[in-house]
Amino acid sequence: MSIFIDTSTRLVVQGITGRDGSFHTRQMVAAGTNVVAGVTPGKGGQTFETDQGGIPIFNTMDEAVEATQANASVVYVPPAFASGAIMEAADSGVDLVVAITEGIPVLDMTRAFAFTQDRDVRLLGPNCPGLISPGKGKVGIIPEQITAEGPVGVVSRSGTLTYEAVHQLTQAGIGQTTCVGIGGDPIIGTNFIDCLAAFSEDPDTRAVVMIGEIGGTDEQEAAQWVSENMEIPVVGFIAGQTAPPGRTMGHAGAIISGSSGTAEEKIRVFEENGIAVARRPVDIRDLIKEALGL
Amino acid sequence: MSIFIDTSTRLVVQGITGRDGSFHTRQMVAAGTNVVAGVTPGKGGQTFETDQGGIPIFNTMDEAVEATQANASVVYVPPAFASGAIMEAADSGVDLVVAITEGIPVLDMTRAFAFTQDRDVRLLGPNCPGLISPGKGKVGIIPEQITAEGPVGVVSRSGTLTYEAVHQLTQAGIGQTTCVGIGGDPIIGTNFIDCLAAFSEDPDTRAVVMIGEIGGTDEQEAAQWVSENMEIPVVGFIAGQTAPPGRTMGHAGAIISGSSGTAEEKIRVFEENGIAVARRPVDIRDLIKEALGL
Amino acid sequence: MDIHEYQAKELFRKAGIPVPPGDVARTADEAEALARALGGSVVVKAQVHTGGRGKAGGVKLASSAEEAREHAEAILGMEINGLTVHKVLVTPAEDIASEAYVGVLVDRKKQSATFMVSPEGGVDIEQVAEDNPDAILKMPIDPRYGLLPHQAYRMSTFLYDDPKLVKQASKIMGQLYRAFNENSCSLAEINPLIVTPDDEVKAIDAKVTIDDNALPRLPEVEAYRDTDAEPPSETKAREASLSFVKLDGNVGCCVNGAGLAMATMDLVKYYGGDPANFLDIGGSSNPEKVIAALEIITADPNVKVILFNIFGGITRCDDVANGIVEATKQIDIEPPIYIRLTGTNEDEALQILKDAGFSAYTSMDEVVETAVNFAAQA
Amino acid sequence: MDIHEYQAKELFRKAGIPVPPGDVARTADEAEALARALGGSVVVKAQVHTGGRGKAGGVKLASSAEEAREHAEAILGMEINGLTVHKVLVTPAEDIASEAYVGVLVDRKKQSATFMVSPEGGVDIEQVAEDNPDAILKMPIDPRYGLLPHQAYRMSTFLYDDPKLVKQASKIMGQLYRAFNENSCSLAEINPLIVTPDDEVKAIDAKVTIDDNALPRLPEVEAYRDTDAEPPSETKAREASLSFVKLDGNVGCCVNGAGLAMATMDLVKYYGGDPANFLDIGGSSNPEKVIAALEIITADPNVKVILFNIFGGITRCDDVANGIVEATKQIDIEPPIYIRLTGTNEDEALQILKDAGFSAYTSMDEVVETAVNFAAQA
């Protein structure tokens, strides 16, 4: 099993002819994802070629969904147009929109996120690596080769740090049900708790890795949710223990304001709520082994 | 029984100290309505005196609802502030907002109506006379003395024309469960079908009078709904048979555009759907008598 | 409130919509000067609040300033659908490769602003709706989000295939929606939206109706009001806060409430008469309003009889009675007045009327039938 | 992007918020002239992107133009929290009856813009939040509707009792929200919002942060950027699309991905070292970015060792390797470079590095520990 995507996922790539969109479409197809359509305004009627055959391109999401019964989309369009693309997707009838695009203005996202909520569409991201369910497919940019099928769910605000953790799990012979990157922007669609709740309901997920970072209180709320709701073990990691307050550390959301959102605080709340915290990325692997009784 | 209001209604009057608000508050109290609070910004803490005792005035709807557990409000505030007052009411936790104010800009209403819908609050009006359930209370401005308790539901886009019809029913000894004026503006909260559906579920309502006018297609849709859903008889009337096309007849919504929205068309659709149509206001009374087997 | 084409174009220009230049002239001299300044061929267009200007001869192409002058002379003073032309717009003649229709209006059914677009422009959109409904795309706009980029794109691709045109049209739709909202319009339309032989998309004719309710907060738009362009009776009614529409019959009607006013007119017709007007004196009437109403009604020489139908709710019958008595003192009213009053303060009203020598009815049918019969014999 | 107080006030003025006059001076002469033109007492305020200007002596009251000149002389060139003052704002001294706080920011928890208001203004709002949380009212704004009148009213009555003040404050909140939205702010605050003895409500200090992501569509706001006000290394990093933050340690870090970059810094600390910087070279790195990164890191004289930690996903390890080799040719790099590379095109990268005489690690812990140990001995 897996969360949010599985073999029934029928994906549209928004911005399929762009630099990132075209590269990652081929990667997604290679990872077994059923990419049924692409959208690039003005290029409707053309075909996007891959090793597994051609993917039809449409001008609009409506046309793509109508022609292919797609149920998910992934957004690679440039930041100025990305919030519009998210809303177009949400309006077209898909259930899941994964926004990879980095650099979308935050106030645009407050509207776009409200729009997806009005339509009960799950938004993942923006500014996130997407998600992968090894063996079933991926939506986004997480490298397939570092993953393996197995019993661990991974949820993270980060990209490459997630790869690091997943890579180490895989090398140690521990596979994953689904790895989800929720993104580092202040406004994101799917948060930690949404993922933890989904992992809780997935019978194949036997432990979860939660990778957070400084800024905000999402990790703290998630930790409390874990202690109140989760039966399977959760292992945590927080990046940014050496980050100075008041400075944005790469992710727009990674900033310590006043005394809130520090790594110390988050680690403390994790531990108070029964989440074992790895001090180094490499410790994640060991704590998970312990949690799984390996 | 009655629809939308009953003896459990706890009403706040928004704009209680204004000319219309103060006059009609006394009328509503006299009709047995439980007016629990008034709102006038800047006059919080004062008391509005009536024959039945003082009504506390608050600065905001939030304060009024918190202090009095009000569940309905009526809006008499001037048009420039009325859509804001409607949204304030919808945000305060009441279930019903009746907007009497005439002259609210239509685009303001499109937003305010969406706001009430987002919160599952019933909006009646604006630019409507409100509603009365004889013997139980009234919200708005329908004169109580022309009404009587009885088995007929009345729903109308008009004000005084409704009074005319109700007056004639009452004089003929036929009382009403509830009389509702839905208002003559292009954007209104509660429409014919909402009222017809409520009357259908009211065990005491044994026949319904539906009074429409030129403009739009609400009456036609309501007629179709009647033929598909209603078991009790409906008697109709349409005002504006002599109205010229393209001219607004008092109500912003009463305008024939092109060939649609004419009285002829509405009367035809009423009759096609089994609704007996009165040619003159006075015939309403006779058709209702017939429908009730009197 | 309807505004003129040249005023609508001014609003569109402010919103960034590409609208050809041009200005308004009140005399043939002015029109000639404008045409000369523009150079080349121009179009002289009657500025009146009615459709069908072209068919009525109110829109003319001129290939020289002299010809523009001649056309302006012919058009100024012309009557179109009963309205006298006081102004003409002089604007360059454009080469047209194709014509489309783009409009935004308030859609009661969708409870929101709604776009209507059609590749069949330059003609009456009602006619297109009837003859070829598939040639119209309707797009309701959620007031919480406004026009979204994918909606503009979908409408633009409904009009054009060429991505260059699609891009221009999408932008214009965004600007039109902005103009619609900022000016609280009930209608804002571009008909036709043309494509020139150089692939430029432009608004050639503009029609805008402003929501009367929003005028108090839009003083700049209120200033567009052209009282020359409406019958004096309607100006007077508006100033007295009366709702009035002139009709062709001879039974003057004075009623409180729009629905009851229409029902009264209908009843006049039912009894074989013809209403001279729709007139709603509104809810909180005072004697002054009744006086203004009687002045407006009696200014119409067709009126043979005056019919009052008042159902007192908020309206107090005694106020209306006082107004009638006062009016008969102040102005010379020739047609007889038939009065029906019922409801709030009915007894006081009947006494006031009786003291002044009037009688009154309490049944609507009775008073209408009596008035109609009088008018038929007069 | 942080903008200066005087720039924030300009944005507020455009939105209609009552802001006292005043202008910015770069020299003591200019400051004196401005003070003379304003007349009366003035305040001379350091324009730097940091808080605590008052405590640092960067804000001074002057009762004459000469005194303003003296203060400007003292303040210009002063260092506040490591930033040199290049400009001062000269603005009239206001009589103050009371001070409040009004701010709008993006609240991650509410997923929307959120107002924060407090009657305790003129002090650090974080401090108020800690000492007296009940003195702060938070009001999340639904992005679909914007600030609603009853929300503005509720906040204003939280600040003031007098209806005259409530009315002014409500209006200012609407204007502030407009400024916040139109300029895509992540923070817009007025602190203090004062009441004068004449019951006028005015914005006396202004702080605005613009969402960097929105700058491409806001050229007028982008023009507010003051590169004098930021360390040259950060200017260079921004121009190379690198995410860089200077720190105090001696281990220069070059990582792809913000999370991994922070985790790398944390690991430096774990092994007893001290990071010299946060540096994320981003996803789609190319050799030029790596060169720019090395230039920035080596410009810091504290740096004793350079640490690369690259997890190749979108980032190709061979691009990074090429960048390192190229940089060592172009610039003189003294500190030793420790490199960890894994993921996409790892083998090609290792070959490139080997050919150029570098060795590389594949474990993050190993490379960090080695680099830290070197720095400790250096």
Short mmCIF file of N, CA and C in Angstrom, two decimals, chain B residues 37-146:
data_model
loop_
_atom_site.label_atom_id
_atom_site.label_comp_id
_atom_site.label_asym_id
_atom_site.label_seq_id
_atom_site.Cartn_x
_atom_site.Cartn_y
_atom_site.Cartn_z
N ALA B 37 -31.63 41.40 21.30
CA ALA B 37 -30.53 42.36 21.29
C ALA B 37 -30.63 43.26 20.08
N GLY B 38 -29.94 44.39 20.20
CA GLY B 38 -29.77 45.28 19.06
C GLY B 38 -28.29 45.53 18.87
N VAL B 39 -27.92 45.91 17.66
CA VAL B 39 -26.52 46.27 17.40
C VAL B 39 -26.47 47.62 16.71
N THR B 40 -25.73 48.56 17.30
CA THR B 40 -25.38 49.81 16.64
C THR B 40 -23.96 50.14 17.08
N PRO B 41 -23.01 50.13 16.13
CA PRO B 41 -21.63 50.42 16.52
C PRO B 41 -21.55 51.76 17.25
N GLY B 42 -20.84 51.78 18.36
CA GLY B 42 -20.68 53.02 19.11
C GLY B 42 -21.76 53.23 20.17
N LYS B 43 -22.85 52.43 20.12
CA LYS B 43 -23.92 52.62 21.11
C LYS B 43 -24.02 51.43 22.06
N GLY B 44 -23.01 50.58 22.03
CA GLY B 44 -22.99 49.43 22.94
C GLY B 44 -23.15 49.88 24.38
N GLY B 45 -23.94 49.12 25.16
CA GLY B 45 -24.14 49.45 26.56
C GLY B 45 -25.43 50.21 26.80
N GLN B 46 -25.98 50.82 25.73
CA GLN B 46 -27.25 51.51 25.89
C GLN B 46 -28.40 50.50 25.83
N THR B 47 -29.60 50.98 26.10
CA THR B 47 -30.78 50.10 26.06
C THR B 47 -31.82 50.70 25.13
N PHE B 48 -32.46 49.83 24.36
CA PHE B 48 -33.53 50.29 23.48
C PHE B 48 -34.85 49.97 24.16
N GLU B 49 -35.63 51.02 24.41
CA GLU B 49 -36.86 50.82 25.18
C GLU B 49 -38.03 50.42 24.29
N THR B 50 -38.82 49.46 24.75
CA THR B 50 -40.07 49.11 24.07
C THR B 50 -41.14 48.93 25.14
N ASP B 51 -42.39 48.75 24.71
CA ASP B 51 -43.49 48.54 25.65
C ASP B 51 -43.27 47.28 26.47
N GLN B 52 -42.55 46.33 25.88
CA GLN B 52 -42.35 45.06 26.57
C GLN B 52 -41.05 45.05 27.37
N GLY B 53 -40.39 46.19 27.49
CA GLY B 53 -39.15 46.23 28.27
C GLY B 53 -37.97 46.63 27.41
N GLY B 54 -36.80 46.74 28.04
CA GLY B 54 -35.62 47.23 27.33
C GLY B 54 -34.89 46.12 26.61
N ILE B 55 -34.29 46.50 25.49
CA ILE B 55 -33.48 45.56 24.71
C ILE B 55 -32.04 46.06 24.77
N PRO B 56 -31.08 45.19 25.18
CA PRO B 56 -29.69 45.66 25.27
C PRO B 56 -29.08 45.90 23.90
N ILE B 57 -28.29 46.97 23.79
CA ILE B 57 -27.62 47.31 22.53
C ILE B 57 -26.14 46.96 22.65
N PHE B 58 -25.59 46.37 21.60
CA PHE B 58 -24.17 46.00 21.57
C PHE B 58 -23.50 46.71 20.40
N ASN B 59 -22.15 46.77 20.49
CA ASN B 59 -21.39 47.37 19.38
C ASN B 59 -21.25 46.43 18.20
N THR B 60 -21.20 45.12 18.48
CA THR B 60 -20.94 44.16 17.42
C THR B 60 -21.88 42.95 17.55
N MET B 61 -22.03 42.24 16.44
CA MET B 61 -22.82 41.02 16.44
C MET B 61 -22.20 39.96 17.35
N ASP B 62 -20.88 39.86 17.33
CA ASP B 62 -20.22 38.87 18.19
C ASP B 62 -20.63 39.05 19.65
N GLU B 63 -20.55 40.30 20.10
CA GLU B 63 -20.91 40.57 21.49
C GLU B 63 -22.37 40.25 21.74
N ALA B 64 -23.23 40.64 20.80
CA ALA B 64 -24.67 40.42 20.97
C ALA B 64 -24.97 38.93 21.06
N VAL B 65 -24.36 38.14 20.18
CA VAL B 65 -24.66 36.70 20.15
C VAL B 65 -24.10 36.03 21.41
N GLU B 66 -22.90 36.47 21.78
CA GLU B 66 -22.31 35.85 22.96
C GLU B 66 -23.16 36.13 24.20
N ALA B 67 -23.66 37.35 24.30
CA ALA B 67 -24.40 37.73 25.50
C ALA B 67 -25.81 37.16 25.53
N THR B 68 -26.40 36.93 24.36
CA THR B 68 -27.84 36.62 24.34
C THR B 68 -28.17 35.30 23.67
N GLN B 69 -27.18 34.58 23.16
CA GLN B 69 -27.44 33.34 22.42
C GLN B 69 -28.47 33.54 21.30
N ALA B 70 -28.38 34.68 20.65
CA ALA B 70 -29.27 34.96 19.53
C ALA B 70 -28.99 33.96 18.41
N ASN B 71 -30.04 33.64 17.64
CA ASN B 71 -29.85 32.71 16.52
C ASN B 71 -30.33 33.28 15.18
N ALA B 72 -30.74 34.54 15.18
CA ALA B 72 -31.19 35.15 13.92
C ALA B 72 -30.93 36.65 13.99
N SER B 73 -30.78 37.27 12.82
CA SER B 73 -30.63 38.72 12.83
C SER B 73 -31.42 39.31 11.68
N VAL B 74 -31.75 40.59 11.84
CA VAL B 74 -32.43 41.33 10.78
C VAL B 74 -31.66 42.62 10.57
N VAL B 75 -31.44 42.96 9.29
CA VAL B 75 -30.54 44.06 8.93
C VAL B 75 -31.34 45.26 8.42
N TYR B 76 -31.27 46.38 9.16
CA TYR B 76 -31.91 47.62 8.74
C TYR B 76 -30.88 48.71 8.46
N VAL B 77 -29.60 48.35 8.39
CA VAL B 77 -28.57 49.39 8.28
C VAL B 77 -28.54 49.97 6.86
N PRO B 78 -28.03 51.19 6.67
CA PRO B 78 -28.04 51.84 5.35
C PRO B 78 -27.28 51.01 4.31
N PRO B 79 -27.65 51.18 3.03
CA PRO B 79 -27.12 50.31 1.97
C PRO B 79 -25.60 50.25 1.90
N ALA B 80 -24.90 51.35 2.17
CA ALA B 80 -23.44 51.34 2.03
C ALA B 80 -22.79 50.39 3.03
N PHE B 81 -23.48 50.12 4.14
CA PHE B 81 -22.90 49.28 5.19
C PHE B 81 -23.59 47.93 5.30
N ALA B 82 -24.63 47.73 4.49
CA ALA B 82 -25.48 46.56 4.72
C ALA B 82 -24.80 45.24 4.38
N SER B 83 -24.01 45.21 3.28
CA SER B 83 -23.40 43.92 2.95
C SER B 83 -22.38 43.55 4.02
N GLY B 84 -21.70 44.55 4.57
CA GLY B 84 -20.79 44.30 5.69
C GLY B 84 -21.54 43.77 6.90
N ALA B 85 -22.72 44.33 7.15
CA ALA B 85 -23.52 43.89 8.30
C ALA B 85 -23.98 42.44 8.11
N ILE B 86 -24.33 42.10 6.87
CA ILE B 86 -24.75 40.72 6.58
C ILE B 86 -23.60 39.76 6.88
N MET B 87 -22.38 40.14 6.42
CA MET B 87 -21.24 39.25 6.65
C MET B 87 -20.90 39.18 8.13
N GLU B 88 -21.02 40.31 8.82
CA GLU B 88 -20.77 40.29 10.26
C GLU B 88 -21.73 39.33 10.95
N ALA B 89 -22.99 39.38 10.55
CA ALA B 89 -23.98 38.50 11.16
C ALA B 89 -23.65 37.04 10.86
N ALA B 90 -23.31 36.76 9.59
CA ALA B 90 -23.00 35.38 9.21
C ALA B 90 -21.79 34.86 9.97
N ASP B 91 -20.89 35.76 10.33
CA ASP B 91 -19.66 35.38 11.04
C ASP B 91 -19.90 35.20 12.54
N SER B 92 -21.04 35.64 13.01
CA SER B 92 -21.27 35.67 14.46
C SER B 92 -21.92 34.41 14.98
N GLY B 93 -22.38 33.56 14.07
CA GLY B 93 -22.94 32.28 14.52
C GLY B 93 -24.46 32.16 14.44
N VAL B 94 -25.16 33.20 13.97
CA VAL B 94 -26.60 33.04 13.80
C VAL B 94 -26.88 32.17 12.58
N ASP B 95 -28.07 31.57 12.53
CA ASP B 95 -28.42 30.67 11.43
C ASP B 95 -29.19 31.37 10.31
N LEU B 96 -29.81 32.50 10.67
CA LEU B 96 -30.68 33.18 9.72
C LEU B 96 -30.37 34.67 9.74
N VAL B 97 -30.19 35.25 8.54
CA VAL B 97 -30.00 36.69 8.41
C VAL B 97 -31.05 37.21 7.43
N VAL B 98 -31.87 38.15 7.89
CA VAL B 98 -32.91 38.73 7.04
C VAL B 98 -32.50 40.17 6.73
N ALA B 99 -32.27 40.45 5.45
CA ALA B 99 -31.78 41.77 5.06
C ALA B 99 -32.92 42.57 4.43
N ILE B 100 -33.38 43.58 5.17
CA ILE B 100 -34.49 44.41 4.70
C ILE B 100 -33.98 45.52 3.78
N THR B 101 -32.78 45.99 4.03
CA THR B 101 -32.21 47.16 3.35
C THR B 101 -32.39 47.10 1.83
N GLU B 102 -32.83 48.23 1.29
CA GLU B 102 -32.98 48.39 -0.16
C GLU B 102 -31.80 49.19 -0.67
N GLY B 103 -31.31 48.85 -1.89
CA GLY B 103 -30.29 49.67 -2.52
C GLY B 103 -28.87 49.20 -2.28
N ILE B 104 -28.68 47.95 -1.89
CA ILE B 104 -27.31 47.44 -1.71
C ILE B 104 -26.72 47.17 -3.10
N PRO B 105 -25.50 47.67 -3.37
CA PRO B 105 -24.89 47.39 -4.68
C PRO B 105 -24.84 45.87 -4.95
N VAL B 106 -25.19 45.53 -6.17
CA VAL B 106 -25.37 44.11 -6.51
C VAL B 106 -24.07 43.33 -6.37
N LEU B 107 -22.95 43.91 -6.80
CA LEU B 107 -21.69 43.15 -6.70
C LEU B 107 -21.28 42.94 -5.24
N ASP B 108 -21.63 43.89 -4.36
CA ASP B 108 -21.40 43.67 -2.93
C ASP B 108 -22.18 42.43 -2.48
N MET B 109 -23.39 42.30 -3.02
CA MET B 109 -24.23 41.17 -2.60
C MET B 109 -23.69 39.84 -3.10
N THR B 110 -23.06 39.83 -4.29
CA THR B 110 -22.53 38.54 -4.76
C THR B 110 -21.50 38.01 -3.76
N ARG B 111 -20.70 38.92 -3.20
CA ARG B 111 -19.71 38.49 -2.21
C ARG B 111 -20.37 38.11 -0.89
N ALA B 112 -21.29 38.96 -0.45
CA ALA B 112 -21.92 38.71 0.85
C ALA B 112 -22.71 37.40 0.82
N PHE B 113 -23.36 37.13 -0.30
CA PHE B 113 -24.14 35.90 -0.40
C PHE B 113 -23.21 34.69 -0.37
N ALA B 114 -22.09 34.77 -1.11
CA ALA B 114 -21.11 33.68 -1.08
C ALA B 114 -20.63 33.46 0.35
N PHE B 115 -20.43 34.56 1.06
CA PHE B 115 -19.95 34.48 2.45
C PHE B 115 -20.96 33.73 3.33
N THR B 116 -22.23 34.04 3.18
CA THR B 116 -23.24 33.34 3.99
C THR B 116 -23.29 31.86 3.61
N GLN B 117 -23.13 31.58 2.31
CA GLN B 117 -23.15 30.18 1.88
C GLN B 117 -21.97 29.41 2.44
N ASP B 118 -20.78 30.05 2.46
CA ASP B 118 -19.60 29.39 3.02
C ASP B 118 -19.84 28.96 4.47
N ARG B 119 -20.71 29.69 5.15
CA ARG B 119 -20.95 29.42 6.57
C ARG B 119 -22.28 28.73 6.81
N ASP B 120 -22.95 28.29 5.74
CA ASP B 120 -24.24 27.61 5.87
C ASP B 120 -25.26 28.43 6.64
N VAL B 121 -25.24 29.72 6.41
CA VAL B 121 -26.20 30.61 7.05
C VAL B 121 -27.29 30.93 6.03
N ARG B 122 -28.57 30.88 6.44
CA ARG B 122 -29.64 31.25 5.52
C ARG B 122 -29.76 32.76 5.47
N LEU B 123 -29.67 33.30 4.25
CA LEU B 123 -29.89 34.73 4.03
C LEU B 123 -31.25 34.89 3.35
N LEU B 124 -32.09 35.79 3.88
CA LEU B 124 -33.34 36.15 3.21
C LEU B 124 -33.19 37.61 2.78
N GLY B 125 -33.46 37.88 1.51
CA GLY B 125 -33.30 39.23 0.97
C GLY B 125 -31.97 39.36 0.27
N PRO B 126 -31.48 40.57 0.06
CA PRO B 126 -31.95 41.83 0.64
C PRO B 126 -33.13 42.43 -0.13
N ASN B 127 -33.45 43.71 0.27
CA ASN B 127 -34.54 44.44 -0.36
C ASN B 127 -35.80 43.60 -0.33
N CYS B 128 -36.15 43.10 0.84
CA CYS B 128 -37.33 42.26 1.01
C CYS B 128 -38.08 42.68 2.25
N PRO B 129 -39.35 42.32 2.36
CA PRO B 129 -40.12 42.68 3.55
C PRO B 129 -39.90 41.73 4.72
N GLY B 130 -39.13 40.67 4.51
CA GLY B 130 -38.90 39.72 5.59
C GLY B 130 -39.99 38.66 5.64
N LEU B 131 -40.27 38.16 6.83
CA LEU B 131 -41.25 37.08 6.93
C LEU B 131 -42.01 37.17 8.24
N ILE B 132 -43.19 36.58 8.23
CA ILE B 132 -44.02 36.57 9.43
C ILE B 132 -44.67 35.20 9.56
N SER B 133 -44.66 34.69 10.78
CA SER B 133 -45.42 33.47 11.08
C SER B 133 -46.47 33.89 12.09
N PRO B 134 -47.68 34.14 11.62
CA PRO B 134 -48.69 34.74 12.51
C PRO B 134 -48.81 33.95 13.81
N GLY B 135 -48.82 34.68 14.90
CA GLY B 135 -48.94 34.06 16.22
C GLY B 135 -47.61 33.64 16.80
N LYS B 136 -46.57 33.58 15.96
CA LYS B 136 -45.25 33.15 16.46
C LYS B 136 -44.23 34.28 16.45
N GLY B 137 -44.42 35.19 15.53
CA GLY B 137 -43.48 36.31 15.47
C GLY B 137 -43.21 36.72 14.04
N LYS B 138 -42.49 37.83 13.91
CA LYS B 138 -42.11 38.27 12.57
C LYS B 138 -40.72 38.85 12.59
N VAL B 139 -40.07 38.77 11.45
CA VAL B 139 -38.75 39.35 11.26
C VAL B 139 -38.84 40.18 9.99
N GLY B 140 -38.81 41.49 10.15
CA GLY B 140 -38.93 42.34 8.98
C GLY B 140 -40.03 43.36 9.16
N ILE B 141 -40.76 43.61 8.09
CA ILE B 141 -41.68 44.76 8.10
C ILE B 141 -43.09 44.41 7.66
N ILE B 142 -43.43 43.13 7.49
CA ILE B 142 -44.79 42.80 7.05
C ILE B 142 -45.77 43.17 8.17
N PRO B 143 -46.82 43.95 7.85
CA PRO B 143 -47.75 44.36 8.91
C PRO B 143 -48.46 43.14 9.51
N GLU B 144 -48.39 43.03 10.83
CA GLU B 144 -48.96 41.86 11.47
C GLU B 144 -50.48 41.83 11.34
N GLN B 145 -51.12 43.02 11.37
CA GLN B 145 -52.57 43.07 11.48
C GLN B 145 -53.29 42.53 10.24
N ILE B 146 -52.58 42.40 9.13
CA ILE B 146 -53.24 41.86 7.93
C ILE B 146 -53.11 40.35 7.85
#
